[in-house]
Amino acid sequence: MIRYNLWLDPENKAQHRAVEADLERYFIDRFADYPHIRLFGADPYDYDSPFNRLYEALIVRADDYCQRQWCYVPTPIQLNQAFFRAVGRSNKFLRDG
């Protein structure tokens, strides 16, 4: 069963853009709750690294937030893109090297 709003109503671009912008703000606000986080490290596929654990937890919370706040079910791609746009705009992440 299709449940993603983007797929159910692709023509409602204003709503999709508004939700995506709000998701990005949501992630930036959540990053403020954490100390500086080192991006990746020696192994970017280390699922126990702080960055990867944070990603997993915040994606689940953001999905729940969208459904409660907007009555909107975002696609995994919308969540992922908003998360990484927020990472790019945030000063909370440190890069190795």
PDB file of N, CA and C in Angstrom:
ATOM      1  N   MET A   1       0.837  -1.172   0.000  1.00  0.00           N
ATOM      2  CA  MET A   1       0.000   0.000   0.000  1.00  0.00           C
ATOM      3  C   MET A   1       0.891   1.248   0.000  1.00  0.00           C
ATOM      4  N   ILE A   2       0.593   2.166  -0.868  1.00  0.00           N
ATOM      5  CA  ILE A   2       1.330   3.431  -0.949  1.00  0.00           C
ATOM      6  C   ILE A   2       0.824   4.354   0.148  1.00  0.00           C
ATOM      7  N   ARG A   3       1.760   4.903   0.928  1.00  0.00           N
ATOM      8  CA  ARG A   3       1.345   5.813   1.994  1.00  0.00           C
ATOM      9  C   ARG A   3       2.082   7.140   1.982  1.00  0.00           C
ATOM     10  N   TYR A   4       3.087   7.269   1.136  1.00  0.00           N
ATOM     11  CA  TYR A   4       3.868   8.502   1.103  1.00  0.00           C
ATOM     12  C   TYR A   4       3.083   9.610   0.402  1.00  0.00           C
ATOM     13  N   ASN A   5       2.979  10.755   1.051  1.00  0.00           N
ATOM     14  CA  ASN A   5       2.231  11.879   0.479  1.00  0.00           C
ATOM     15  C   ASN A   5       2.780  12.311  -0.877  1.00  0.00           C
ATOM     16  N   LEU A   6       4.096  12.275  -1.029  1.00  0.00           N
ATOM     17  CA  LEU A   6       4.709  12.675  -2.290  1.00  0.00           C
ATOM     18  C   LEU A   6       4.213  11.804  -3.437  1.00  0.00           C
ATOM     19  N   TRP A   7       4.023  10.536  -3.176  1.00  0.00           N
ATOM     20  CA  TRP A   7       3.559   9.621  -4.217  1.00  0.00           C
ATOM     21  C   TRP A   7       2.053   9.716  -4.419  1.00  0.00           C
ATOM     22  N   LEU A   8       1.325   9.967  -3.335  1.00  0.00           N
ATOM     23  CA  LEU A   8      -0.134  10.040  -3.434  1.00  0.00           C
ATOM     24  C   LEU A   8      -0.604  11.327  -4.101  1.00  0.00           C
ATOM     25  N   ASP A   9       0.126  12.410  -3.881  1.00  0.00           N
ATOM     26  CA  ASP A   9      -0.280  13.713  -4.419  1.00  0.00           C
ATOM     27  C   ASP A   9       0.953  14.457  -4.945  1.00  0.00           C
ATOM     28  N   PRO A  10       1.541  13.972  -6.039  1.00  0.00           N
ATOM     29  CA  PRO A  10       2.789  14.574  -6.528  1.00  0.00           C
ATOM     30  C   PRO A  10       2.638  16.019  -6.997  1.00  0.00           C
ATOM     31  N   GLU A  11       1.435  16.436  -7.317  1.00  0.00           N
ATOM     32  CA  GLU A  11       1.217  17.798  -7.817  1.00  0.00           C
ATOM     33  C   GLU A  11       1.223  18.848  -6.706  1.00  0.00           C
ATOM     34  N   ASN A  12       1.113  18.430  -5.458  1.00  0.00           N
ATOM     35  CA  ASN A  12       1.061  19.375  -4.337  1.00  0.00           C
ATOM     36  C   ASN A  12       2.485  19.797  -3.942  1.00  0.00           C
ATOM     37  N   LYS A  13       3.158  20.442  -4.874  1.00  0.00           N
ATOM     38  CA  LYS A  13       4.574  20.789  -4.685  1.00  0.00           C
ATOM     39  C   LYS A  13       4.795  21.764  -3.532  1.00  0.00           C
ATOM     40  N   ALA A  14       3.844  22.665  -3.324  1.00  0.00           N
ATOM     41  CA  ALA A  14       3.995  23.639  -2.230  1.00  0.00           C
ATOM     42  C   ALA A  14       4.056  22.923  -0.883  1.00  0.00           C
ATOM     43  N   GLN A  15       3.196  21.941  -0.674  1.00  0.00           N
ATOM     44  CA  GLN A  15       3.210  21.199   0.589  1.00  0.00           C
ATOM     45  C   GLN A  15       4.502  20.398   0.726  1.00  0.00           C
ATOM     46  N   HIS A  16       4.920  19.738  -0.342  1.00  0.00           N
ATOM     47  CA  HIS A  16       6.142  18.927  -0.273  1.00  0.00           C
ATOM     48  C   HIS A  16       7.351  19.800   0.062  1.00  0.00           C
ATOM     49  N   ARG A  17       7.444  20.956  -0.571  1.00  0.00           N
ATOM     50  CA  ARG A  17       8.575  21.865  -0.289  1.00  0.00           C
ATOM     51  C   ARG A  17       8.526  22.383   1.143  1.00  0.00           C
ATOM     52  N   ALA A  18       7.322  22.706   1.608  1.00  0.00           N
ATOM     53  CA  ALA A  18       7.179  23.211   2.984  1.00  0.00           C
ATOM     54  C   ALA A  18       7.595  22.152   3.995  1.00  0.00           C
ATOM     55  N   VAL A  19       7.171  20.917   3.777  1.00  0.00           N
ATOM     56  CA  VAL A  19       7.530  19.827   4.697  1.00  0.00           C
ATOM     57  C   VAL A  19       9.035  19.579   4.650  1.00  0.00           C
ATOM     58  N   GLU A  20       9.614  19.562   3.455  1.00  0.00           N
ATOM     59  CA  GLU A  20      11.052  19.319   3.335  1.00  0.00           C
ATOM     60  C   GLU A  20      11.864  20.423   4.019  1.00  0.00           C
ATOM     61  N   ALA A  21      11.441  21.671   3.873  1.00  0.00           N
ATOM     62  CA  ALA A  21      12.128  22.782   4.548  1.00  0.00           C
ATOM     63  C   ALA A  21      11.981  22.654   6.064  1.00  0.00           C
ATOM     64  N   ASP A  22      10.804  22.262   6.514  1.00  0.00           N
ATOM     65  CA  ASP A  22      10.587  22.082   7.951  1.00  0.00           C
ATOM     66  C   ASP A  22      11.411  20.916   8.480  1.00  0.00           C
ATOM     67  N   LEU A  23      11.530  19.857   7.704  1.00  0.00           N
ATOM     68  CA  LEU A  23      12.367  18.725   8.112  1.00  0.00           C
ATOM     69  C   LEU A  23      13.816  19.164   8.291  1.00  0.00           C
ATOM     70  N   GLU A  24      14.306  19.966   7.374  1.00  0.00           N
ATOM     71  CA  GLU A  24      15.683  20.443   7.488  1.00  0.00           C
ATOM     72  C   GLU A  24      15.861  21.267   8.766  1.00  0.00           C
ATOM     73  N   ARG A  25      14.915  22.164   9.041  1.00  0.00           N
ATOM     74  CA  ARG A  25      14.966  22.945  10.293  1.00  0.00           C
ATOM     75  C   ARG A  25      14.880  22.016  11.505  1.00  0.00           C
ATOM     76  N   TYR A  26      14.027  21.001  11.417  1.00  0.00           N
ATOM     77  CA  TYR A  26      13.873  20.036  12.509  1.00  0.00           C
ATOM     78  C   TYR A  26      15.223  19.379  12.824  1.00  0.00           C
ATOM     79  N   PHE A  27      15.912  18.921  11.785  1.00  0.00           N
ATOM     80  CA  PHE A  27      17.207  18.267  12.007  1.00  0.00           C
ATOM     81  C   PHE A  27      18.221  19.244  12.605  1.00  0.00           C
ATOM     82  N   ILE A  28      18.291  20.452  12.091  1.00  0.00           N
ATOM     83  CA  ILE A  28      19.244  21.437  12.627  1.00  0.00           C
ATOM     84  C   ILE A  28      18.942  21.714  14.100  1.00  0.00           C
ATOM     85  N   ASP A  29      17.671  21.827  14.438  1.00  0.00           N
ATOM     86  CA  ASP A  29      17.295  22.024  15.848  1.00  0.00           C
ATOM     87  C   ASP A  29      17.701  20.833  16.698  1.00  0.00           C
ATOM     88  N   ARG A  30      17.559  19.626  16.185  1.00  0.00           N
ATOM     89  CA  ARG A  30      17.948  18.436  16.947  1.00  0.00           C
ATOM     90  C   ARG A  30      19.461  18.365  17.109  1.00  0.00           C
ATOM     91  N   PHE A  31      20.217  18.784  16.093  1.00  0.00           N
ATOM     92  CA  PHE A  31      21.678  18.755  16.201  1.00  0.00           C
ATOM     93  C   PHE A  31      22.153  19.623  17.357  1.00  0.00           C
ATOM     94  N   ALA A  32      21.432  20.684  17.663  1.00  0.00           N
ATOM     95  CA  ALA A  32      21.814  21.588  18.754  1.00  0.00           C
ATOM     96  C   ALA A  32      21.810  20.872  20.102  1.00  0.00           C
ATOM     97  N   ASP A  33      21.094  19.762  20.189  1.00  0.00           N
ATOM     98  CA  ASP A  33      21.021  18.998  21.436  1.00  0.00           C
ATOM     99  C   ASP A  33      22.272  18.161  21.690  1.00  0.00           C
ATOM    100  N   TYR A  34      23.178  18.089  20.717  1.00  0.00           N
ATOM    101  CA  TYR A  34      24.339  17.207  20.812  1.00  0.00           C
ATOM    102  C   TYR A  34      25.624  18.022  20.797  1.00  0.00           C
ATOM    103  N   PRO A  35      26.697  17.471  21.396  1.00  0.00           N
ATOM    104  CA  PRO A  35      28.002  18.129  21.265  1.00  0.00           C
ATOM    105  C   PRO A  35      28.480  17.963  19.818  1.00  0.00           C
ATOM    106  N   HIS A  36      29.622  18.540  19.497  1.00  0.00           N
ATOM    107  CA  HIS A  36      30.152  18.375  18.145  1.00  0.00           C
ATOM    108  C   HIS A  36      30.342  16.892  17.843  1.00  0.00           C
ATOM    109  N   ILE A  37      30.043  16.519  16.626  1.00  0.00           N
ATOM    110  CA  ILE A  37      30.104  15.116  16.218  1.00  0.00           C
ATOM    111  C   ILE A  37      31.099  14.991  15.072  1.00  0.00           C
ATOM    112  N   ARG A  38      31.995  14.036  15.215  1.00  0.00           N
ATOM    113  CA  ARG A  38      32.981  13.784  14.171  1.00  0.00           C
ATOM    114  C   ARG A  38      32.313  12.977  13.062  1.00  0.00           C
ATOM    115  N   LEU A  39      32.474  13.470  11.833  1.00  0.00           N
ATOM    116  CA  LEU A  39      31.905  12.761  10.693  1.00  0.00           C
ATOM    117  C   LEU A  39      32.746  11.535  10.382  1.00  0.00           C
ATOM    118  N   PHE A  40      32.081  10.441  10.282  1.00  0.00           N
ATOM    119  CA  PHE A  40      32.651   9.159   9.890  1.00  0.00           C
ATOM    120  C   PHE A  40      33.810   8.779  10.783  1.00  0.00           C
ATOM    121  N   GLY A  41      35.023   8.810  10.317  1.00  0.00           N
ATOM    122  CA  GLY A  41      36.160   8.312  11.058  1.00  0.00           C
ATOM    123  C   GLY A  41      36.894   7.348  10.155  1.00  0.00           C
ATOM    124  N   ALA A  42      37.576   6.396  10.753  1.00  0.00           N
ATOM    125  CA  ALA A  42      38.358   5.455   9.962  1.00  0.00           C
ATOM    126  C   ALA A  42      37.465   4.589   9.074  1.00  0.00           C
ATOM    127  N   ASP A  43      36.296   4.230   9.567  1.00  0.00           N
ATOM    128  CA  ASP A  43      35.403   3.340   8.819  1.00  0.00           C
ATOM    129  C   ASP A  43      34.019   3.973   8.685  1.00  0.00           C
ATOM    130  N   PRO A  44      33.683   4.511   7.503  1.00  0.00           N
ATOM    131  CA  PRO A  44      32.367   5.146   7.344  1.00  0.00           C
ATOM    132  C   PRO A  44      31.208   4.161   7.468  1.00  0.00           C
ATOM    133  N   TYR A  45      31.496   2.866   7.401  1.00  0.00           N
ATOM    134  CA  TYR A  45      30.444   1.854   7.504  1.00  0.00           C
ATOM    135  C   TYR A  45      30.339   1.258   8.902  1.00  0.00           C
ATOM    136  N   ASP A  46      30.982   1.902   9.873  1.00  0.00           N
ATOM    137  CA  ASP A  46      30.887   1.467  11.265  1.00  0.00           C
ATOM    138  C   ASP A  46      29.526   1.901  11.801  1.00  0.00           C
ATOM    139  N   TYR A  47      28.596   0.964  11.873  1.00  0.00           N
ATOM    140  CA  TYR A  47      27.224   1.298  12.254  1.00  0.00           C
ATOM    141  C   TYR A  47      27.096   1.724  13.709  1.00  0.00           C
ATOM    142  N   ASP A  48      28.137   1.508  14.503  1.00  0.00           N
ATOM    143  CA  ASP A  48      28.105   1.932  15.898  1.00  0.00           C
ATOM    144  C   ASP A  48      28.748   3.299  16.105  1.00  0.00           C
ATOM    145  N   SER A  49      29.225   3.917  15.036  1.00  0.00           N
ATOM    146  CA  SER A  49      29.837   5.240  15.194  1.00  0.00           C
ATOM    147  C   SER A  49      28.760   6.237  15.610  1.00  0.00           C
ATOM    148  N   PRO A  50      29.146   7.281  16.341  1.00  0.00           N
ATOM    149  CA  PRO A  50      28.147   8.260  16.804  1.00  0.00           C
ATOM    150  C   PRO A  50      27.325   8.864  15.664  1.00  0.00           C
ATOM    151  N   PHE A  51      27.969   9.177  14.537  1.00  0.00           N
ATOM    152  CA  PHE A  51      27.234   9.779  13.426  1.00  0.00           C
ATOM    153  C   PHE A  51      26.167   8.822  12.893  1.00  0.00           C
ATOM    154  N   ASN A  52      26.532   7.572  12.691  1.00  0.00           N
ATOM    155  CA  ASN A  52      25.567   6.613  12.141  1.00  0.00           C
ATOM    156  C   ASN A  52      24.435   6.321  13.117  1.00  0.00           C
ATOM    157  N   ARG A  53      24.731   6.276  14.400  1.00  0.00           N
ATOM    158  CA  ARG A  53      23.664   6.067  15.394  1.00  0.00           C
ATOM    159  C   ARG A  53      22.741   7.278  15.445  1.00  0.00           C
ATOM    160  N   LEU A  54      23.315   8.481  15.357  1.00  0.00           N
ATOM    161  CA  LEU A  54      22.513   9.700  15.355  1.00  0.00           C
ATOM    162  C   LEU A  54      21.599   9.733  14.131  1.00  0.00           C
ATOM    163  N   TYR A  55      22.141   9.396  12.977  1.00  0.00           N
ATOM    164  CA  TYR A  55      21.354   9.380  11.740  1.00  0.00           C
ATOM    165  C   TYR A  55      20.130   8.483  11.915  1.00  0.00           C
ATOM    166  N   GLU A  56      20.370   7.281  12.350  1.00  0.00           N
ATOM    167  CA  GLU A  56      19.283   6.301  12.506  1.00  0.00           C
ATOM    168  C   GLU A  56      18.202   6.808  13.458  1.00  0.00           C
ATOM    169  N   ALA A  57      18.611   7.326  14.596  1.00  0.00           N
ATOM    170  CA  ALA A  57      17.647   7.786  15.605  1.00  0.00           C
ATOM    171  C   ALA A  57      16.857   8.998  15.118  1.00  0.00           C
ATOM    172  N   LEU A  58      17.535   9.951  14.494  1.00  0.00           N
ATOM    173  CA  LEU A  58      16.847  11.171  14.072  1.00  0.00           C
ATOM    174  C   LEU A  58      15.924  10.948  12.879  1.00  0.00           C
ATOM    175  N   ILE A  59      16.259  10.022  12.013  1.00  0.00           N
ATOM    176  CA  ILE A  59      15.371   9.721  10.877  1.00  0.00           C
ATOM    177  C   ILE A  59      14.041   9.186  11.400  1.00  0.00           C
ATOM    178  N   VAL A  60      14.090   8.292  12.368  1.00  0.00           N
ATOM    179  CA  VAL A  60      12.857   7.734  12.946  1.00  0.00           C
ATOM    180  C   VAL A  60      12.053   8.837  13.630  1.00  0.00           C
ATOM    181  N   ARG A  61      12.733   9.680  14.403  1.00  0.00           N
ATOM    182  CA  ARG A  61      12.033  10.773  15.101  1.00  0.00           C
ATOM    183  C   ARG A  61      11.442  11.782  14.125  1.00  0.00           C
ATOM    184  N   ALA A  62      12.151  12.080  13.044  1.00  0.00           N
ATOM    185  CA  ALA A  62      11.654  13.046  12.054  1.00  0.00           C
ATOM    186  C   ALA A  62      10.430  12.503  11.322  1.00  0.00           C
ATOM    187  N   ASP A  63      10.436  11.225  11.031  1.00  0.00           N
ATOM    188  CA  ASP A  63       9.271  10.610  10.387  1.00  0.00           C
ATOM    189  C   ASP A  63       8.047  10.741  11.294  1.00  0.00           C
ATOM    190  N   ASP A  64       8.233  10.447  12.566  1.00  0.00           N
ATOM    191  CA  ASP A  64       7.139  10.578  13.533  1.00  0.00           C
ATOM    192  C   ASP A  64       6.683  12.036  13.642  1.00  0.00           C
ATOM    193  N   TYR A  65       7.629  12.958  13.684  1.00  0.00           N
ATOM    194  CA  TYR A  65       7.314  14.391  13.758  1.00  0.00           C
ATOM    195  C   TYR A  65       6.445  14.818  12.572  1.00  0.00           C
ATOM    196  N   CYS A  66       6.831  14.424  11.379  1.00  0.00           N
ATOM    197  CA  CYS A  66       6.059  14.801  10.176  1.00  0.00           C
ATOM    198  C   CYS A  66       4.635  14.268  10.235  1.00  0.00           C
ATOM    199  N   GLN A  67       4.504  13.043  10.687  1.00  0.00           N
ATOM    200  CA  GLN A  67       3.163  12.461  10.736  1.00  0.00           C
ATOM    201  C   GLN A  67       2.298  13.156  11.782  1.00  0.00           C
ATOM    202  N   ARG A  68       2.898  13.542  12.905  1.00  0.00           N
ATOM    203  CA  ARG A  68       2.129  14.238  13.947  1.00  0.00           C
ATOM    204  C   ARG A  68       1.865  15.697  13.587  1.00  0.00           C
ATOM    205  N   GLN A  69       2.895  16.402  13.148  1.00  0.00           N
ATOM    206  CA  GLN A  69       2.808  17.844  12.914  1.00  0.00           C
ATOM    207  C   GLN A  69       2.078  18.191  11.619  1.00  0.00           C
ATOM    208  N   TRP A  70       2.343  17.432  10.575  1.00  0.00           N
ATOM    209  CA  TRP A  70       1.839  17.769   9.251  1.00  0.00           C
ATOM    210  C   TRP A  70       0.787  16.782   8.730  1.00  0.00           C
ATOM    211  N   CYS A  71       0.560  15.674   9.438  1.00  0.00           N
ATOM    212  CA  CYS A  71      -0.273  14.579   8.893  1.00  0.00           C
ATOM    213  C   CYS A  71       0.264  14.204   7.511  1.00  0.00           C
ATOM    214  N   TYR A  72       1.563  14.049   7.448  1.00  0.00           N
ATOM    215  CA  TYR A  72       2.292  13.848   6.196  1.00  0.00           C
ATOM    216  C   TYR A  72       3.263  12.698   6.406  1.00  0.00           C
ATOM    217  N   VAL A  73       3.305  11.762   5.459  1.00  0.00           N
ATOM    218  CA  VAL A  73       4.244  10.648   5.536  1.00  0.00           C
ATOM    219  C   VAL A  73       5.349  10.899   4.509  1.00  0.00           C
ATOM    220  N   PRO A  74       6.547  11.287   4.969  1.00  0.00           N
ATOM    221  CA  PRO A  74       7.639  11.564   4.032  1.00  0.00           C
ATOM    222  C   PRO A  74       8.246  10.274   3.490  1.00  0.00           C
ATOM    223  N   THR A  75       8.800  10.361   2.292  1.00  0.00           N
ATOM    224  CA  THR A  75       9.501   9.207   1.732  1.00  0.00           C
ATOM    225  C   THR A  75      10.865   9.091   2.417  1.00  0.00           C
ATOM    226  N   PRO A  76      11.462   7.906   2.381  1.00  0.00           N
ATOM    227  CA  PRO A  76      12.817   7.777   2.929  1.00  0.00           C
ATOM    228  C   PRO A  76      13.807   8.735   2.252  1.00  0.00           C
ATOM    229  N   ILE A  77      13.616   8.982   0.969  1.00  0.00           N
ATOM    230  CA  ILE A  77      14.511   9.898   0.260  1.00  0.00           C
ATOM    231  C   ILE A  77      14.345  11.327   0.771  1.00  0.00           C
ATOM    232  N   GLN A  78      13.120  11.759   1.016  1.00  0.00           N
ATOM    233  CA  GLN A  78      12.905  13.104   1.562  1.00  0.00           C
ATOM    234  C   GLN A  78      13.594  13.248   2.915  1.00  0.00           C
ATOM    235  N   LEU A  79      13.467  12.237   3.766  1.00  0.00           N
ATOM    236  CA  LEU A  79      14.109  12.271   5.079  1.00  0.00           C
ATOM    237  C   LEU A  79      15.627  12.326   4.940  1.00  0.00           C
ATOM    238  N   ASN A  80      16.168  11.466   4.093  1.00  0.00           N
ATOM    239  CA  ASN A  80      17.612  11.387   3.900  1.00  0.00           C
ATOM    240  C   ASN A  80      18.168  12.701   3.350  1.00  0.00           C
ATOM    241  N   GLN A  81      17.523  13.254   2.332  1.00  0.00           N
ATOM    242  CA  GLN A  81      18.011  14.502   1.746  1.00  0.00           C
ATOM    243  C   GLN A  81      17.949  15.652   2.744  1.00  0.00           C
ATOM    244  N   ALA A  82      16.865  15.747   3.486  1.00  0.00           N
ATOM    245  CA  ALA A  82      16.744  16.820   4.480  1.00  0.00           C
ATOM    246  C   ALA A  82      17.821  16.671   5.556  1.00  0.00           C
ATOM    247  N   PHE A  83      18.086  15.442   5.972  1.00  0.00           N
ATOM    248  CA  PHE A  83      19.108  15.197   6.988  1.00  0.00           C
ATOM    249  C   PHE A  83      20.473  15.684   6.500  1.00  0.00           C
ATOM    250  N   PHE A  84      20.860  15.275   5.302  1.00  0.00           N
ATOM    251  CA  PHE A  84      22.197  15.633   4.830  1.00  0.00           C
ATOM    252  C   PHE A  84      22.308  17.097   4.418  1.00  0.00           C
ATOM    253  N   ARG A  85      21.222  17.719   3.994  1.00  0.00           N
ATOM    254  CA  ARG A  85      21.248  19.177   3.781  1.00  0.00           C
ATOM    255  C   ARG A  85      21.487  19.879   5.116  1.00  0.00           C
ATOM    256  N   ALA A  86      20.836  19.392   6.159  1.00  0.00           N
ATOM    257  CA  ALA A  86      21.011  19.978   7.493  1.00  0.00           C
ATOM    258  C   ALA A  86      22.440  19.764   7.999  1.00  0.00           C
ATOM    259  N   VAL A  87      23.001  18.586   7.757  1.00  0.00           N
ATOM    260  CA  VAL A  87      24.393  18.333   8.152  1.00  0.00           C
ATOM    261  C   VAL A  87      25.306  19.339   7.457  1.00  0.00           C
ATOM    262  N   GLY A  88      25.061  19.578   6.180  1.00  0.00           N
ATOM    263  CA  GLY A  88      25.882  20.521   5.418  1.00  0.00           C
ATOM    264  C   GLY A  88      25.785  21.951   5.925  1.00  0.00           C
ATOM    265  N   ARG A  89      24.653  22.324   6.470  1.00  0.00           N
ATOM    266  CA  ARG A  89      24.444  23.694   6.960  1.00  0.00           C
ATOM    267  C   ARG A  89      24.813  23.862   8.429  1.00  0.00           C
ATOM    268  N   SER A  90      24.959  22.766   9.148  1.00  0.00           N
ATOM    269  CA  SER A  90      25.202  22.828  10.588  1.00  0.00           C
ATOM    270  C   SER A  90      26.691  22.990  10.895  1.00  0.00           C
ATOM    271  N   ASN A  91      26.976  23.646  12.009  1.00  0.00           N
ATOM    272  CA  ASN A  91      28.371  23.770  12.458  1.00  0.00           C
ATOM    273  C   ASN A  91      28.699  22.741  13.542  1.00  0.00           C
ATOM    274  N   LYS A  92      27.845  21.759  13.732  1.00  0.00           N
ATOM    275  CA  LYS A  92      28.019  20.770  14.799  1.00  0.00           C
ATOM    276  C   LYS A  92      28.856  19.565  14.371  1.00  0.00           C
ATOM    277  N   PHE A  93      29.235  19.493  13.101  1.00  0.00           N
ATOM    278  CA  PHE A  93      29.930  18.312  12.605  1.00  0.00           C
ATOM    279  C   PHE A  93      31.367  18.648  12.251  1.00  0.00           C
ATOM    280  N   LEU A  94      32.279  17.776  12.670  1.00  0.00           N
ATOM    281  CA  LEU A  94      33.704  17.941  12.406  1.00  0.00           C
ATOM    282  C   LEU A  94      34.131  16.883  11.403  1.00  0.00           C
ATOM    283  N   ARG A  95      34.969  17.290  10.465  1.00  0.00           N
ATOM    284  CA  ARG A  95      35.462  16.337   9.464  1.00  0.00           C
ATOM    285  C   ARG A  95      36.870  15.899   9.825  1.00  0.00           C
ATOM    286  N   ASP A  96      37.148  14.635   9.579  1.00  0.00           N
ATOM    287  CA  ASP A  96      38.507  14.130   9.784  1.00  0.00           C
ATOM    288  C   ASP A  96      39.397  14.614   8.650  1.00  0.00           C
ATOM    289  N   GLY A  97      40.632  14.893   9.013  1.00  0.00           N
ATOM    290  CA  GLY A  97      41.636  15.215   8.008  1.00  0.00           C
ATOM    291  C   GLY A  97      41.498  16.535   7.488  1.00  0.00           C
TER     292      GLY A  97
END
